[in-house]
Amino acid sequence: MIIAPGIPAGQTEQAAALYWDAFGPKLGRVLGPAPRALHFITGVIDPSHVISATNEAGLLIGIAGFKTHRGAFVGGTLRDLARHYGWPGALWRSALLSLLSRDTENLNFLTDGLAVAAPARSQGVGTALLDALTIEARSRNYPALRLDVVDNNPRARALYARLGFIETKSTQIGPLRHIFHFRRTITMVRPV
């Protein structure tokens, strides 16, 4: 396995597919249908805000995005949404997505999407990506790495706890649970 910054040449669509596989169940009602969402995500991916994992054949098997004051792995603007969904669709989608957006705090290095291809799970890819994010956080002089995990993802939550992440906050999303299919996010932090 090779861990490197950015996305391997020609594999942006694969990165978008990995992201959608991980986050589509939550974002499907807002960004779906899947083909349109994949087109949007592919168009807004910022390769300067991601660390990737590839296998021996050079195929993308995992991604770990991060968010800074300069952007996010999967961001996009209102204009980007409008280009893919039209202005009426962009307006309501932007409003809903803004309710989930996390601030870009200056205290901790913020993850922005961790996804591992199904055939590569339970092989240390997620751990390697989190270790690479930790090194990135340290190089930027952050004291800790922060991530948010949803309550209906116990497997990820258990991995993060095993790797030393501590739960610091739980945030209920109220009626939005009917749209995003989870009830709360759990903020977890690990010193770097």
Tab-separated table of C-alpha atoms in Angstrom:
chain	number	residue	atom	x	y	z
A	1	MET	CA	0.000	0.000	0.000
A	2	ILE	CA	1.215	3.486	-0.866
A	3	ILE	CA	0.020	6.529	1.103
A	4	ALA	CA	0.552	9.853	-0.673
A	5	PRO	CA	-0.879	13.365	-0.811
A	6	GLY	CA	-3.370	14.116	-3.569
A	7	ILE	CA	-5.171	11.755	-5.922
A	8	PRO	CA	-3.343	9.540	-8.417
A	9	ALA	CA	-3.547	10.816	-11.992
A	10	GLY	CA	-6.752	9.805	-13.714
A	11	GLN	CA	-8.473	8.552	-10.537
A	12	THR	CA	-10.603	11.537	-9.507
A	13	GLU	CA	-13.776	9.688	-10.516
A	14	GLN	CA	-12.715	6.740	-8.351
A	15	ALA	CA	-12.138	9.140	-5.439
A	16	ALA	CA	-15.632	10.551	-5.946
A	17	ALA	CA	-17.067	7.021	-6.020
A	18	LEU	CA	-15.286	6.124	-2.765
A	19	TYR	CA	-16.617	9.293	-1.161
A	20	TRP	CA	-20.166	8.627	-2.398
A	21	ASP	CA	-20.009	5.016	-1.236
A	22	ALA	CA	-19.153	6.225	2.272
A	23	PHE	CA	-21.381	9.298	2.454
A	24	GLY	CA	-24.121	8.658	-0.114
A	25	PRO	CA	-26.456	7.079	2.451
A	26	LYS	CA	-26.380	10.347	4.390
A	27	LEU	CA	-26.295	12.766	1.464
A	28	GLY	CA	-28.470	10.857	-1.017
A	29	ARG	CA	-31.638	12.861	-0.490
A	30	VAL	CA	-29.769	16.119	-0.933
A	31	LEU	CA	-27.211	15.357	-3.649
A	32	GLY	CA	-28.849	12.392	-5.379
A	33	PRO	CA	-29.566	10.725	-7.631
A	34	ALA	CA	-26.213	8.956	-7.592
A	35	PRO	CA	-25.084	9.749	-11.171
A	36	ARG	CA	-25.703	13.466	-10.665
A	37	ALA	CA	-24.067	13.409	-7.220
A	38	LEU	CA	-20.989	11.636	-8.584
A	39	HIS	CA	-20.688	14.204	-11.373
A	40	PHE	CA	-20.953	17.039	-8.844
A	41	ILE	CA	-18.458	15.496	-6.398
A	42	THR	CA	-15.965	14.745	-9.191
A	43	GLY	CA	-16.179	18.389	-10.258
A	44	VAL	CA	-15.550	19.889	-6.820
A	45	ILE	CA	-12.879	17.576	-5.399
A	46	ASP	CA	-9.816	19.516	-4.312
A	47	PRO	CA	-6.797	17.189	-4.600
A	48	SER	CA	-4.726	19.518	-2.397
A	49	HIS	CA	-6.967	18.558	0.544
A	50	VAL	CA	-6.703	14.772	0.472
A	51	ILE	CA	-4.323	11.940	1.220
A	52	SER	CA	-4.824	8.754	-0.774
A	53	ALA	CA	-4.027	5.089	-0.426
A	54	THR	CA	-3.300	2.944	-3.468
A	55	ASN	CA	-2.658	-0.760	-3.772
A	56	GLU	CA	0.332	-2.426	-5.439
A	57	ALA	CA	-1.369	-2.080	-8.842
A	58	GLY	CA	-1.745	1.679	-8.331
A	59	LEU	CA	-5.519	1.576	-7.849
A	60	LEU	CA	-7.122	3.929	-5.367
A	61	ILE	CA	-8.316	2.037	-2.284
A	62	GLY	CA	-8.778	4.818	0.257
A	63	ILE	CA	-9.034	8.551	0.778
A	64	ALA	CA	-8.711	10.838	3.775
A	65	GLY	CA	-9.844	14.378	3.107
A	66	PHE	CA	-9.204	17.366	5.298
A	67	LYS	CA	-10.573	20.862	5.664
A	68	THR	CA	-8.645	24.110	6.131
A	69	HIS	CA	-9.463	27.791	5.898
A	70	ARG	CA	-8.437	27.492	2.225
A	71	GLY	CA	-10.898	24.773	1.283
A	72	ALA	CA	-12.035	21.207	1.739
A	73	PHE	CA	-11.636	17.877	-0.022
A	74	VAL	CA	-15.263	17.964	-1.204
A	75	GLY	CA	-16.445	21.533	-1.055
A	76	GLY	CA	-17.914	23.477	-3.871
A	77	THR	CA	-19.739	26.747	-4.046
A	78	LEU	CA	-23.321	27.740	-4.681
A	79	ARG	CA	-22.341	28.229	-8.337
A	80	ASP	CA	-20.977	24.674	-8.457
A	81	LEU	CA	-24.278	23.356	-7.106
A	82	ALA	CA	-26.192	25.465	-9.638
A	83	ARG	CA	-24.077	24.110	-12.501
A	84	HIS	CA	-25.148	20.569	-11.590
A	85	TYR	CA	-28.629	21.048	-10.109
A	86	GLY	CA	-29.879	24.397	-11.496
A	87	TRP	CA	-30.412	27.481	-9.341
A	88	PRO	CA	-33.600	26.357	-7.557
A	89	GLY	CA	-31.987	23.001	-6.736
A	90	ALA	CA	-28.762	24.692	-5.680
A	91	LEU	CA	-30.523	27.005	-3.255
A	92	TRP	CA	-32.348	24.349	-1.253
A	93	ARG	CA	-29.391	21.957	-1.374
A	94	SER	CA	-27.026	24.650	-0.172
A	95	ALA	CA	-29.377	25.551	2.681
A	96	LEU	CA	-29.588	21.929	3.876
A	97	LEU	CA	-25.873	21.247	3.487
A	98	SER	CA	-25.015	24.402	5.422
A	99	LEU	CA	-26.908	22.977	8.402
A	100	LEU	CA	-24.406	20.091	8.474
A	101	SER	CA	-21.255	22.044	7.731
A	102	ARG	CA	-18.556	22.092	10.341
A	103	ASP	CA	-16.628	25.172	11.201
A	104	THR	CA	-13.000	25.322	10.237
A	105	GLU	CA	-11.614	25.723	13.707
A	106	ASN	CA	-8.061	26.774	14.338
A	107	LEU	CA	-7.563	24.495	17.331
A	108	ASN	CA	-7.509	21.068	15.662
A	109	PHE	CA	-6.807	19.683	12.198
A	110	LEU	CA	-10.189	18.759	10.742
A	111	THR	CA	-10.824	15.621	8.700
A	112	ASP	CA	-13.238	15.926	5.781
A	113	GLY	CA	-14.182	12.415	4.763
A	114	LEU	CA	-12.437	9.103	5.295
A	115	ALA	CA	-13.386	6.271	2.963
A	116	VAL	CA	-11.915	2.866	2.197
A	117	ALA	CA	-12.942	0.646	-0.725
A	118	ALA	CA	-14.980	-2.363	0.435
A	119	PRO	CA	-12.414	-5.006	-0.694
A	120	ALA	CA	-9.648	-3.167	1.196
A	121	ARG	CA	-11.453	-2.810	4.532
A	122	SER	CA	-10.002	-4.445	7.665
A	123	GLN	CA	-6.533	-4.375	6.113
A	124	GLY	CA	-5.135	-1.317	7.888
A	125	VAL	CA	-5.919	1.220	5.160
A	126	GLY	CA	-8.049	3.449	7.400
A	127	THR	CA	-5.424	3.348	10.145
A	128	ALA	CA	-2.653	4.239	7.668
A	129	LEU	CA	-4.696	7.153	6.332
A	130	LEU	CA	-5.405	8.457	9.834
A	131	ASP	CA	-1.708	8.169	10.664
A	132	ALA	CA	-0.916	10.184	7.521
A	133	LEU	CA	-3.470	12.832	8.550
A	134	THR	CA	-1.796	12.952	11.957
A	135	ILE	CA	1.582	13.609	10.321
A	136	GLU	CA	-0.029	16.313	8.150
A	137	ALA	CA	-1.595	17.904	11.245
A	138	ARG	CA	1.744	17.857	13.059
A	139	SER	CA	3.511	19.437	10.055
A	140	ARG	CA	0.976	22.279	10.193
A	141	ASN	CA	1.547	22.716	13.946
A	142	TYR	CA	-1.873	21.514	15.084
A	143	PRO	CA	-1.974	19.866	18.519
A	144	ALA	CA	-4.733	17.392	17.608
A	145	LEU	CA	-6.656	15.716	14.795
A	146	ARG	CA	-10.449	16.096	14.875
A	147	LEU	CA	-13.099	14.047	13.124
A	148	ASP	CA	-16.862	13.738	13.343
A	149	VAL	CA	-18.604	10.387	13.074
A	150	VAL	CA	-22.334	9.722	12.887
A	151	ASP	CA	-24.084	7.660	15.521
A	152	ASN	CA	-25.132	4.936	13.085
A	153	ASN	CA	-21.534	4.077	12.128
A	154	PRO	CA	-20.343	2.006	15.120
A	155	ARG	CA	-17.581	0.319	13.114
A	156	ALA	CA	-15.845	3.621	12.361
A	157	ARG	CA	-16.433	4.880	15.874
A	158	ALA	CA	-14.829	1.738	17.334
A	159	LEU	CA	-11.815	2.117	15.014
A	160	TYR	CA	-11.330	5.726	16.054
A	161	ALA	CA	-11.573	4.832	19.740
A	162	ARG	CA	-9.028	2.009	19.274
A	163	LEU	CA	-6.678	4.512	17.643
A	164	GLY	CA	-6.834	6.873	20.599
A	165	PHE	CA	-9.569	9.290	19.571
A	166	ILE	CA	-11.582	10.592	22.517
A	167	GLU	CA	-15.214	11.675	22.248
A	168	THR	CA	-15.458	15.364	23.105
A	169	LYS	CA	-18.937	16.359	21.960
A	170	SER	CA	-22.221	14.940	20.728
A	171	THR	CA	-24.519	17.053	18.535
A	172	GLN	CA	-28.131	16.129	17.828
A	173	ILE	CA	-29.423	17.097	14.380
A	174	GLY	CA	-33.103	17.104	15.343
A	175	PRO	CA	-35.639	16.874	12.511
A	176	LEU	CA	-32.817	16.748	9.945
A	177	ARG	CA	-32.450	13.071	10.908
A	178	HIS	CA	-35.281	12.332	8.478
A	179	ILE	CA	-33.235	13.761	5.612
A	180	PHE	CA	-29.731	12.618	6.523
A	181	HIS	CA	-30.542	9.248	8.177
A	182	PHE	CA	-28.608	9.745	11.402
A	183	ARG	CA	-29.524	11.324	14.738
A	184	ARG	CA	-26.285	12.848	15.967
A	185	THR	CA	-22.641	13.430	15.242
A	186	ILE	CA	-19.909	12.578	17.691
A	187	THR	CA	-16.808	14.769	17.640
A	188	MET	CA	-13.626	12.830	18.413
A	189	VAL	CA	-10.131	14.219	18.916
A	190	ARG	CA	-6.666	12.628	19.103
A	191	PRO	CA	-3.448	14.450	20.059
A	192	VAL	CA	-0.853	14.422	17.315
